XYZ file of C-alpha atoms in Angstrom:
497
model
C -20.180 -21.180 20.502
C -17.337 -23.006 22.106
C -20.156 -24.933 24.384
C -21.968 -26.137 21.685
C -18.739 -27.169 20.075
C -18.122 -29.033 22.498
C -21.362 -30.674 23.413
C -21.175 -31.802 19.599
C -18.391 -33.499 20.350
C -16.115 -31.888 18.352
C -12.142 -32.481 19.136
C -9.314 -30.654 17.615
C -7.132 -31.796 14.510
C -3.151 -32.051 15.479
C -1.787 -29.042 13.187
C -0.494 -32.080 10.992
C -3.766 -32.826 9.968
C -4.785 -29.319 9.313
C -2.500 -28.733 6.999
C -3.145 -31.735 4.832
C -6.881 -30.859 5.221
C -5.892 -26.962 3.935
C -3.888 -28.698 1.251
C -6.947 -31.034 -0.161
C -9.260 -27.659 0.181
C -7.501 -25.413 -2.151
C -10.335 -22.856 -2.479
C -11.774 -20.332 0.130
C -13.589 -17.148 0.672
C -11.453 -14.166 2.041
C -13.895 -11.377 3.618
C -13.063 -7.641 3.967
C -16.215 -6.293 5.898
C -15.669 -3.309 8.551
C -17.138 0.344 9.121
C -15.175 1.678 6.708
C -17.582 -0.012 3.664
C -19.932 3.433 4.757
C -17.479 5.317 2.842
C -17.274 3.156 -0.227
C -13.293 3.732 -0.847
C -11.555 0.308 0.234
C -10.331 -1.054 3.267
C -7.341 1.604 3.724
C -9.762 4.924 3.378
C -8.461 5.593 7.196
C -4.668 6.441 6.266
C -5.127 7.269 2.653
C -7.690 9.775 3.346
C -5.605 10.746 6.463
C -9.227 11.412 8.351
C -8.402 12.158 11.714
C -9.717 9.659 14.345
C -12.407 11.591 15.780
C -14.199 12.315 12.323
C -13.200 8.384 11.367
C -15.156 7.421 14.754
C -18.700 8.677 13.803
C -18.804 5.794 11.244
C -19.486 3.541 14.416
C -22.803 5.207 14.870
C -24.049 4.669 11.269
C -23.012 1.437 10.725
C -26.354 -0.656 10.867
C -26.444 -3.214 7.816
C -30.036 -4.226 8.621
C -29.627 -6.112 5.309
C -26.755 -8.484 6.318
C -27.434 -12.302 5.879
C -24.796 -14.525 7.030
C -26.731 -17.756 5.634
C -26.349 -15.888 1.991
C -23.261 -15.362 2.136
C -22.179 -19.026 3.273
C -24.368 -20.037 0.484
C -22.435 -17.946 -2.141
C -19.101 -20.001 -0.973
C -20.694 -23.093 -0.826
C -22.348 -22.998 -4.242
C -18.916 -22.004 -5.562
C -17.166 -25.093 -4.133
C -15.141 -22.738 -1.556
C -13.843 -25.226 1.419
C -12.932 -22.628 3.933
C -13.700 -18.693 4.682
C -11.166 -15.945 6.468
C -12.861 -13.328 7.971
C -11.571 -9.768 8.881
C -12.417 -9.667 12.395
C -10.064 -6.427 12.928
C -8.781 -3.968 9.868
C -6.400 -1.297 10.117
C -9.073 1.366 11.463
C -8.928 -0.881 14.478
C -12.477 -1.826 14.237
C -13.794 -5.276 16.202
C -16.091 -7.161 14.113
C -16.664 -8.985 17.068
C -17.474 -8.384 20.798
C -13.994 -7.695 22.106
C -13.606 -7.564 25.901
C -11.307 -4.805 25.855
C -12.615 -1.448 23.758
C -15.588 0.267 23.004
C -14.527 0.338 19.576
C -16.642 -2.934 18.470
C -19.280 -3.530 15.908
C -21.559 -4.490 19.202
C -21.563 -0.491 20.347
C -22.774 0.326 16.689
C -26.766 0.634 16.136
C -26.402 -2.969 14.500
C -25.495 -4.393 18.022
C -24.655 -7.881 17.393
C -21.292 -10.059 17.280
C -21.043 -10.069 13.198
C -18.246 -12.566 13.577
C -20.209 -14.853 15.849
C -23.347 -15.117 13.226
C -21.387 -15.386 10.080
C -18.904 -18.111 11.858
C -22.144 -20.069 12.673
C -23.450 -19.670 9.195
C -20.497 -21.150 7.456
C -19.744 -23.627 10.123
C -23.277 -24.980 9.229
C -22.243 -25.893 5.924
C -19.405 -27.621 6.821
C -16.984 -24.755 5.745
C -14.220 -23.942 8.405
C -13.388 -20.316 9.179
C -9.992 -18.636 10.024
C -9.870 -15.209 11.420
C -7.906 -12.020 9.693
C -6.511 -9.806 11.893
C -4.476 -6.841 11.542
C -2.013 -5.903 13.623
C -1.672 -2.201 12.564
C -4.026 -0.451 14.420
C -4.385 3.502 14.250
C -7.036 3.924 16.629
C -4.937 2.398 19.313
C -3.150 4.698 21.778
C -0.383 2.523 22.235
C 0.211 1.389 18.714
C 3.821 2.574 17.111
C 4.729 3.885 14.197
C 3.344 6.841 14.564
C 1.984 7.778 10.840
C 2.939 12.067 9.981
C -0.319 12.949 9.500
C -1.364 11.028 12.513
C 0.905 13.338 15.268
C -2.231 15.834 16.416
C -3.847 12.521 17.580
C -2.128 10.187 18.684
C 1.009 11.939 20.039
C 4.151 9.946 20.470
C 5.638 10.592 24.016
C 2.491 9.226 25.755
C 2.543 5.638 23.726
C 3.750 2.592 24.760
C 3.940 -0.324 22.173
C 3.749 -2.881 25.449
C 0.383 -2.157 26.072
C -0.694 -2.520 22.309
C 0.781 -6.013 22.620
C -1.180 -6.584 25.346
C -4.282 -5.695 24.145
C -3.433 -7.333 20.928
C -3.294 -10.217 23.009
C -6.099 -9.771 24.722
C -8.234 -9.723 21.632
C -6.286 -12.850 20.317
C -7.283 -15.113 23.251
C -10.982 -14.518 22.982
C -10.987 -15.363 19.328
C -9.236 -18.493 20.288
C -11.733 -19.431 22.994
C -14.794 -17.777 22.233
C -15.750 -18.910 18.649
C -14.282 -23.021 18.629
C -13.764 -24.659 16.969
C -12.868 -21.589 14.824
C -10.689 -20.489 13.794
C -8.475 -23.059 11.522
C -5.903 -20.291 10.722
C -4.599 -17.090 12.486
C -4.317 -14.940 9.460
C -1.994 -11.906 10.381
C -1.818 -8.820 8.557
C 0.434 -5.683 8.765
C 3.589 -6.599 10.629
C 6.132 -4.584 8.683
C 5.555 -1.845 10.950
C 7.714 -3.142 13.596
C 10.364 -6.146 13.486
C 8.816 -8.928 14.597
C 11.244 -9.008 18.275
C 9.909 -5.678 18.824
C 6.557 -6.769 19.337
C 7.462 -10.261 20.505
C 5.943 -11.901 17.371
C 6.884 -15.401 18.510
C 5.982 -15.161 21.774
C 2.319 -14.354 20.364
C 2.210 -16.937 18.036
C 4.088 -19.773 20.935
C 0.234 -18.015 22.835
C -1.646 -19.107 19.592
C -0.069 -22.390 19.654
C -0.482 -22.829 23.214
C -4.148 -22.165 23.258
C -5.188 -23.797 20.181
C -2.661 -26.644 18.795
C -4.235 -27.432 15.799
C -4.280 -23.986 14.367
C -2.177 -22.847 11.090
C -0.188 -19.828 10.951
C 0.707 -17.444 8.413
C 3.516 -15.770 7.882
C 2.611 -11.621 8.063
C 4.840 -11.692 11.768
C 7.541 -12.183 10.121
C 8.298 -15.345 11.961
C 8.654 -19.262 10.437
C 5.692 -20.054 11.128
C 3.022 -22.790 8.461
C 1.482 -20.785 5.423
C 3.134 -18.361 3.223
C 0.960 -15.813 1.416
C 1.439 -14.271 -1.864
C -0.914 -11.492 -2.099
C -2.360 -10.278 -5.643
C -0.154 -11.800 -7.922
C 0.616 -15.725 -8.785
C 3.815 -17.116 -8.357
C 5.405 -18.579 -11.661
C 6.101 -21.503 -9.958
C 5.441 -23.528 -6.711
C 6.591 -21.916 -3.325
C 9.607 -23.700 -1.940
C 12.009 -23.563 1.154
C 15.246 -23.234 1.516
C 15.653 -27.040 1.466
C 13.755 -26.968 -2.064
C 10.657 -28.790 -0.527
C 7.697 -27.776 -1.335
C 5.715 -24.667 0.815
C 2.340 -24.618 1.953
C 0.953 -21.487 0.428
C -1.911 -19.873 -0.474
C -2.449 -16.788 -2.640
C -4.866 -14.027 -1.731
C -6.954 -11.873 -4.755
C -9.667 -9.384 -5.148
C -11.935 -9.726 -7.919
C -11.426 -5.658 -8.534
C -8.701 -3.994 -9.574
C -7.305 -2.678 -6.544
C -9.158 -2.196 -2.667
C -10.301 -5.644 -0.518
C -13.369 -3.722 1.112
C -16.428 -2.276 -0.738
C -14.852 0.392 -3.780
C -18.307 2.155 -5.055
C -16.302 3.671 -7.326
C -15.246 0.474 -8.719
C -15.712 -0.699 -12.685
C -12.894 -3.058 -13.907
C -13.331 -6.695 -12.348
C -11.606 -9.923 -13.076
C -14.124 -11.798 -15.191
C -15.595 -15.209 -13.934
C -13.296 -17.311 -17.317
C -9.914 -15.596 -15.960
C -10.985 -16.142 -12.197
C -11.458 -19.799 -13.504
C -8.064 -20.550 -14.754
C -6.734 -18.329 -12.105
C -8.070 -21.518 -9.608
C -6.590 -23.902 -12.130
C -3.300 -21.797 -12.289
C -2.810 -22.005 -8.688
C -3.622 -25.016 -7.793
C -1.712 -26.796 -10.525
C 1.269 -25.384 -8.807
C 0.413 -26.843 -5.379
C -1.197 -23.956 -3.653
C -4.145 -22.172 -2.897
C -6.946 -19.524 -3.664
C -8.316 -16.694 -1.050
C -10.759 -15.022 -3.346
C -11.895 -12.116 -1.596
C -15.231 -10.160 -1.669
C -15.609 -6.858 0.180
C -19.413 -6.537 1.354
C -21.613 -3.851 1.098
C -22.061 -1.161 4.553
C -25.774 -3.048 4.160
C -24.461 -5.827 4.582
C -25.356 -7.431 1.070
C -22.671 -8.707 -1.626
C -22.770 -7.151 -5.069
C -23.921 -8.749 -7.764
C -20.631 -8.301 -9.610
C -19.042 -10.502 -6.971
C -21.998 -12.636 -6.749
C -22.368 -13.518 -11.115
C -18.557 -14.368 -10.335
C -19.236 -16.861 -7.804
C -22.301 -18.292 -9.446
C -19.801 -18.892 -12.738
C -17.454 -20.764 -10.825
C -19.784 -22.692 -8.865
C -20.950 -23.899 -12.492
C -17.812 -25.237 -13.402
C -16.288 -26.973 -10.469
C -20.130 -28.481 -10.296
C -18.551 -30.521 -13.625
C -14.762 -30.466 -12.364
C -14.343 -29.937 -8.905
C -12.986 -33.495 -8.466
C -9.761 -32.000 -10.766
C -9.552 -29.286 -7.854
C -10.063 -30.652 -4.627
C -7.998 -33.047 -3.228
C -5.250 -32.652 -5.626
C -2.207 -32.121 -6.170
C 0.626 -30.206 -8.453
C 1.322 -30.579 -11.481
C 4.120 -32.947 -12.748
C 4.954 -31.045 -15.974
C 7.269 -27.858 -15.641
C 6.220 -26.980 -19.177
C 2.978 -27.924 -21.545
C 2.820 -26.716 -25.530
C -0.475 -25.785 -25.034
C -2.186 -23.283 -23.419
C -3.423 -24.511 -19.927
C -2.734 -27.178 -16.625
C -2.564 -30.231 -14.766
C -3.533 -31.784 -11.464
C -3.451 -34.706 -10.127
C -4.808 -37.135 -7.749
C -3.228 -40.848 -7.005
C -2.310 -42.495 -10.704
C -4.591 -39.960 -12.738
C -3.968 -36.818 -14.855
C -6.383 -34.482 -14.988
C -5.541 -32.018 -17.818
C -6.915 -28.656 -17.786
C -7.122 -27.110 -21.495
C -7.859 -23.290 -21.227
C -7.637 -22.595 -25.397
C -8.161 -25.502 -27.119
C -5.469 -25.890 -29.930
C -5.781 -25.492 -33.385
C -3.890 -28.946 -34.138
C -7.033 -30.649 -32.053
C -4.104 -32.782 -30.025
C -3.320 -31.821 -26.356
C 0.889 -33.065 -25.986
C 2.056 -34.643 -22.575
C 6.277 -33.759 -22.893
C 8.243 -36.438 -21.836
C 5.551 -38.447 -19.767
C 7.341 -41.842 -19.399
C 3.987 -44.147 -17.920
C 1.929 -45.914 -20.138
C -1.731 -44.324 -20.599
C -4.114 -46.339 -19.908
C -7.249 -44.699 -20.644
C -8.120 -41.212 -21.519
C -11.819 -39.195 -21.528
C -13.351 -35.826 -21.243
C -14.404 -35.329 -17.555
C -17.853 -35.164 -17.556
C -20.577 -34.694 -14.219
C -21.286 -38.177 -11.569
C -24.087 -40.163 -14.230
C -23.417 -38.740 -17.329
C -21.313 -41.057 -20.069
C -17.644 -41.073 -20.529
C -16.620 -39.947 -24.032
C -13.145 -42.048 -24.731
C -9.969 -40.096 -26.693
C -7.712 -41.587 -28.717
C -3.964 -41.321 -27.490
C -0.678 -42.505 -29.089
C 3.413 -42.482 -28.200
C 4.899 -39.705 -30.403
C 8.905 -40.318 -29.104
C 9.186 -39.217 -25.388
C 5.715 -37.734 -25.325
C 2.448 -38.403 -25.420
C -0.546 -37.242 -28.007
C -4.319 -37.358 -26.940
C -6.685 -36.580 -29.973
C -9.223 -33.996 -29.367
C -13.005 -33.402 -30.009
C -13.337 -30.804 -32.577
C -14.910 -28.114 -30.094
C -14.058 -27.322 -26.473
C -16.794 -28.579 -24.048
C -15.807 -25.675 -21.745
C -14.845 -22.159 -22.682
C -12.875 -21.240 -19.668
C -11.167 -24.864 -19.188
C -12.166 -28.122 -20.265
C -11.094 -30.873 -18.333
C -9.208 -34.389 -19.562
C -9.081 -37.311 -17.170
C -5.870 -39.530 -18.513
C -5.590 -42.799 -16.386
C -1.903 -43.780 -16.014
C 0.204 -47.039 -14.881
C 1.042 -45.840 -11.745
C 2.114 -42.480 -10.497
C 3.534 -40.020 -12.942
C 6.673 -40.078 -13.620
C 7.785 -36.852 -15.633
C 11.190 -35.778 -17.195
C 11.565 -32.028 -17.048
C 10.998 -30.166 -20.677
C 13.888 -28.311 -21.796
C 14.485 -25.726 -24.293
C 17.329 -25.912 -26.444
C 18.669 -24.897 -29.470
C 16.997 -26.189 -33.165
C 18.829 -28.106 -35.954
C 19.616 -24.082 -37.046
C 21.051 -22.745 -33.871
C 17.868 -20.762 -32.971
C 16.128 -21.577 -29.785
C 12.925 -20.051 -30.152
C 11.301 -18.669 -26.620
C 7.203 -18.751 -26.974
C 5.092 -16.954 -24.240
C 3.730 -20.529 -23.235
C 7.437 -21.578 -21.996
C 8.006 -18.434 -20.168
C 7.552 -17.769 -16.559
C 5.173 -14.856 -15.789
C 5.999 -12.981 -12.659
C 5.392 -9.667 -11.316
C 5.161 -7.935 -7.266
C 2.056 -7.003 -5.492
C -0.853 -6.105 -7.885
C 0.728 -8.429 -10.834
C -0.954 -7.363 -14.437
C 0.614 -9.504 -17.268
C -1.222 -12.327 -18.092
C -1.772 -14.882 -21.073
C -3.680 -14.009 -23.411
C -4.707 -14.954 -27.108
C -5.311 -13.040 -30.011
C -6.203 -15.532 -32.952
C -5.237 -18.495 -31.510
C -1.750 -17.301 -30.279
C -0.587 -17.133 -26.946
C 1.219 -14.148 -25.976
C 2.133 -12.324 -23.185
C -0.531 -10.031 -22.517
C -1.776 -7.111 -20.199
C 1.673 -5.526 -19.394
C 1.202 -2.577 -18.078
C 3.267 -2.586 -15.297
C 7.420 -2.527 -15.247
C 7.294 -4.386 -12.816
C 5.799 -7.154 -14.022
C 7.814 -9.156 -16.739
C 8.563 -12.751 -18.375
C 11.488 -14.975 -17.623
C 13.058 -18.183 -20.023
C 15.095 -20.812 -18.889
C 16.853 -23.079 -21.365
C 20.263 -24.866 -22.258
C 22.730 -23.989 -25.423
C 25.826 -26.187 -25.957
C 27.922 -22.729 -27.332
C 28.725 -19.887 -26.533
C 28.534 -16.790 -28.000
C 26.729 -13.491 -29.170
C 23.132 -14.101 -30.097
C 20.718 -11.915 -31.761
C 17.923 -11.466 -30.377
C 14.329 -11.137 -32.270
C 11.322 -9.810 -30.308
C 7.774 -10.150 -31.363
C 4.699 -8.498 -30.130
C 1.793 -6.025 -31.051
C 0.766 -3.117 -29.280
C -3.313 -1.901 -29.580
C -3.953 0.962 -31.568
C -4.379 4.215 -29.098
C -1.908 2.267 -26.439
């Protein structure tokens, strides 16, 4: 693969580049795909099953997915507008989805016999999507590797391991996906690194390697070290990432589209539906980041069709709006009194409405440009349908059509005089004291496997799905005095719940 790169012609980006390519992308396939889909219990079956290694290893003999199709599956991320794919090429079974130099362990000693990662690199590469390679740098098949898990002491006995030679092997396997499959991969995608601080297994010195070997590559940060993309796994952040410097982050946020495991779950019945995986993209994206929307393929090598009526939904709508996705960039507004987003590209607005509003009037708060013209966004070819818009004091009203066009999000294009210039909403106190806190002006936040979501429940927004105490909702807002305040909660809780 690296020949025909480069008899193509093909040159790599400076990292700079990269990222601002990764930035315009903003939506990509993640891939969970490894022996372990046989068993039909997620990615982690392994260590949660605690199966010992020698009853783990007679997967490699079955595995055979005489149904796998590479060109499908780059089809499925094409049609749904995905930009880029990451692709698991070692879990934490240890398994190489690829022909690694250095272990029998590979999915080229399995009956299957051929380099998975080479044919579905070359599939997606076809279609113009770029691929970045997962790999996990837990690995309890491995000698060498340290921590030792309890249930792991009968085989892989601690005095005889050295984590050196893990590294080195590690290594080993990292060079030859640098080399072997150019110009893939765009990212190094870590996982697993908690296991050890990152000096321990010379984390920078492995990524300086990376760099060394491939200079246009992005990085993310499961080393533990500074390195280019930070990723937020299963939840959203309330807001946009930022440094210490309070500049903005590149970062991208990884999901399943079930409830809980990244490989194949048989056992699986509660997925995401296509409308919340919609606004999910929206959600992100409007806060300057990115989507890794993971499917977890089948040990024949097929993708189910739950995953697949998901993708086909989205590829419907960004067929209409994908212009309001790609290429764009955060929203202005820290707060909107309505239920949904913005993006934006150069002087335009391109406002996301997820419920449409009662009131039939989508407000811009505190929007100082003029507007110059506002419409629905509507497919290349088909006619613009103008909206009426008018200054109501510091913000801005566009009149709406009586019915959404879109039920997940309908999208607004609002032409401005220049770029926007925004003053940041604030809640404060009415004419009576009260400062009233709805669910649309609070933050949602929550750790790994967020639940609480918006939701609506005839026609109000509210603070739904909380199932988790984890997960909660956080106000920010200004009062002139000081004092005691009583405080007034409202909220509804199902019948049986």
């Amino acid at each position: 693969m690296a020949e025909a790169a480069d008899e193509a012609g093909v040159s790599p980006l400076p990292r700079e580049q990269t990222i601002e390519w990764f930035r315009d992308a903003k939506f990509g396939m993640f891939i969970h795909w490894g022996v372990y889909a046989l068993l039909g219990k997620g990615e982690w079956i392994r260590t949660v099953g605690e199966i010992p290694r020698s009853e783990y290893a007679k997967l490699q003999r079955r595995f055979n997915p005489t149904k796998f199709d590479p060109d499908a599956w780059a089809d499925f991320a094409e049609n749904a507008g995905m930009k880029y794919m990451v692709f698991t090429t070692k879990h934490l079974d240890g398994f190489c989805m690829f022909d690694a130099n250095n272990t029998d362990w590979k999915v080229t000693n399995a009956p299957y016999g051929r380099d998975v990662l080479a044919e579905t690199t070359q599939a997606f590469e076809a279609r113009g999507i770029r691929v970045g390679f997962y790999y996990c740098v837990w690995d309890c098949h491995h000698d060498d590797y340290l921590p030792q898990l309890d249930w792991e002491e009968t085989d892989r006995p601690d005095e005889r391991r050295d984590l050196r030679k893990y590294v080195d092997y590690m290594r080993d396997h990292t060079k030859q996906l640098l080399t072997d499959y150019r110009p893939a991969p765009f990212v190094m995608w870590w996982d697993a690194g908690w296991h050890n601080k990152p000096e321990t297994v010379d984390a920078a010195g492995t990524n300086a390697m990376v760099r060394r070997l491939k200079p246009d590559i992005l990085i993310n940060d499961r080393q533990f070290t500074e390195e280019d993309l930070v990723t937020p796994e299963q939840r959203i952040p309330p807001t946009g990432l930022l440094d210490e410097h309070g500049n903005p982050v590149l970062w991208e946020a990884c999901i399943t589209m079930t409830s809980h495991w990244w490989g194949y779950d048989k056992h699986e019945t509660v997925y995401k539906t296509s409308e919340f995986l919609i606004r999910m993209l929206v959600d992100i994206v409007s806060k300057g980041g990115n989507l890794l929307l993971n499917v977890g393929p089948k040990p024949d090598g097929t993708i189910q069709k739950e995953f697949r009526d998901r993708l086909a939904a989205i590829g419907k709508w960004m067929d209409k709006y994908s212009t309001a996705i790609h290429g764009t960039s955060a929203s202005p507004f820290n707060l909107l009194p309505f239920y949904g987003r913005v993006t934006t590209k150069g002087d335009r607005l391109y406002v996301h409405v997820f419920e449409w509003p009662g009131d039939l009037v989508a407000r811009l708060p505190n929007l100082q440009n003029q507007i110059v013209s506002a419409c629905l966004l509507v497919p290349p070819g088909k006619r613009h349908h103008p909206l009426g818009f008018a200054r109501n004091g510091s913000d801005w009203v566009i009149t709406l059509p009586e019915r959404a066009p879109d039920k997940a999000a309908s999208v607004l294009v609002v032409e401005l005089d220049g770029p926007p210039r925004v003053d940041p909403f604030v809640i404060r106190p009415n004419t009576k004291g009260v400062i009233r806190l709805p669910a649309l002006y609070g933050a949602l936040d929550g750790p790994h496997g967020q639940r609480i979501r918006y939701e609506s429940c005839d026609g109000l927004i509210h603070a739904g799905n909380w199932i988790r105490p984890g997960d909660g909702i956080e106000w920010h807002f200004e009062t002139n005095q000081a004092g005691l305040y009583r405080v007034k909660l409202e909220h509804v809780v199902e019948s049986g719940q």
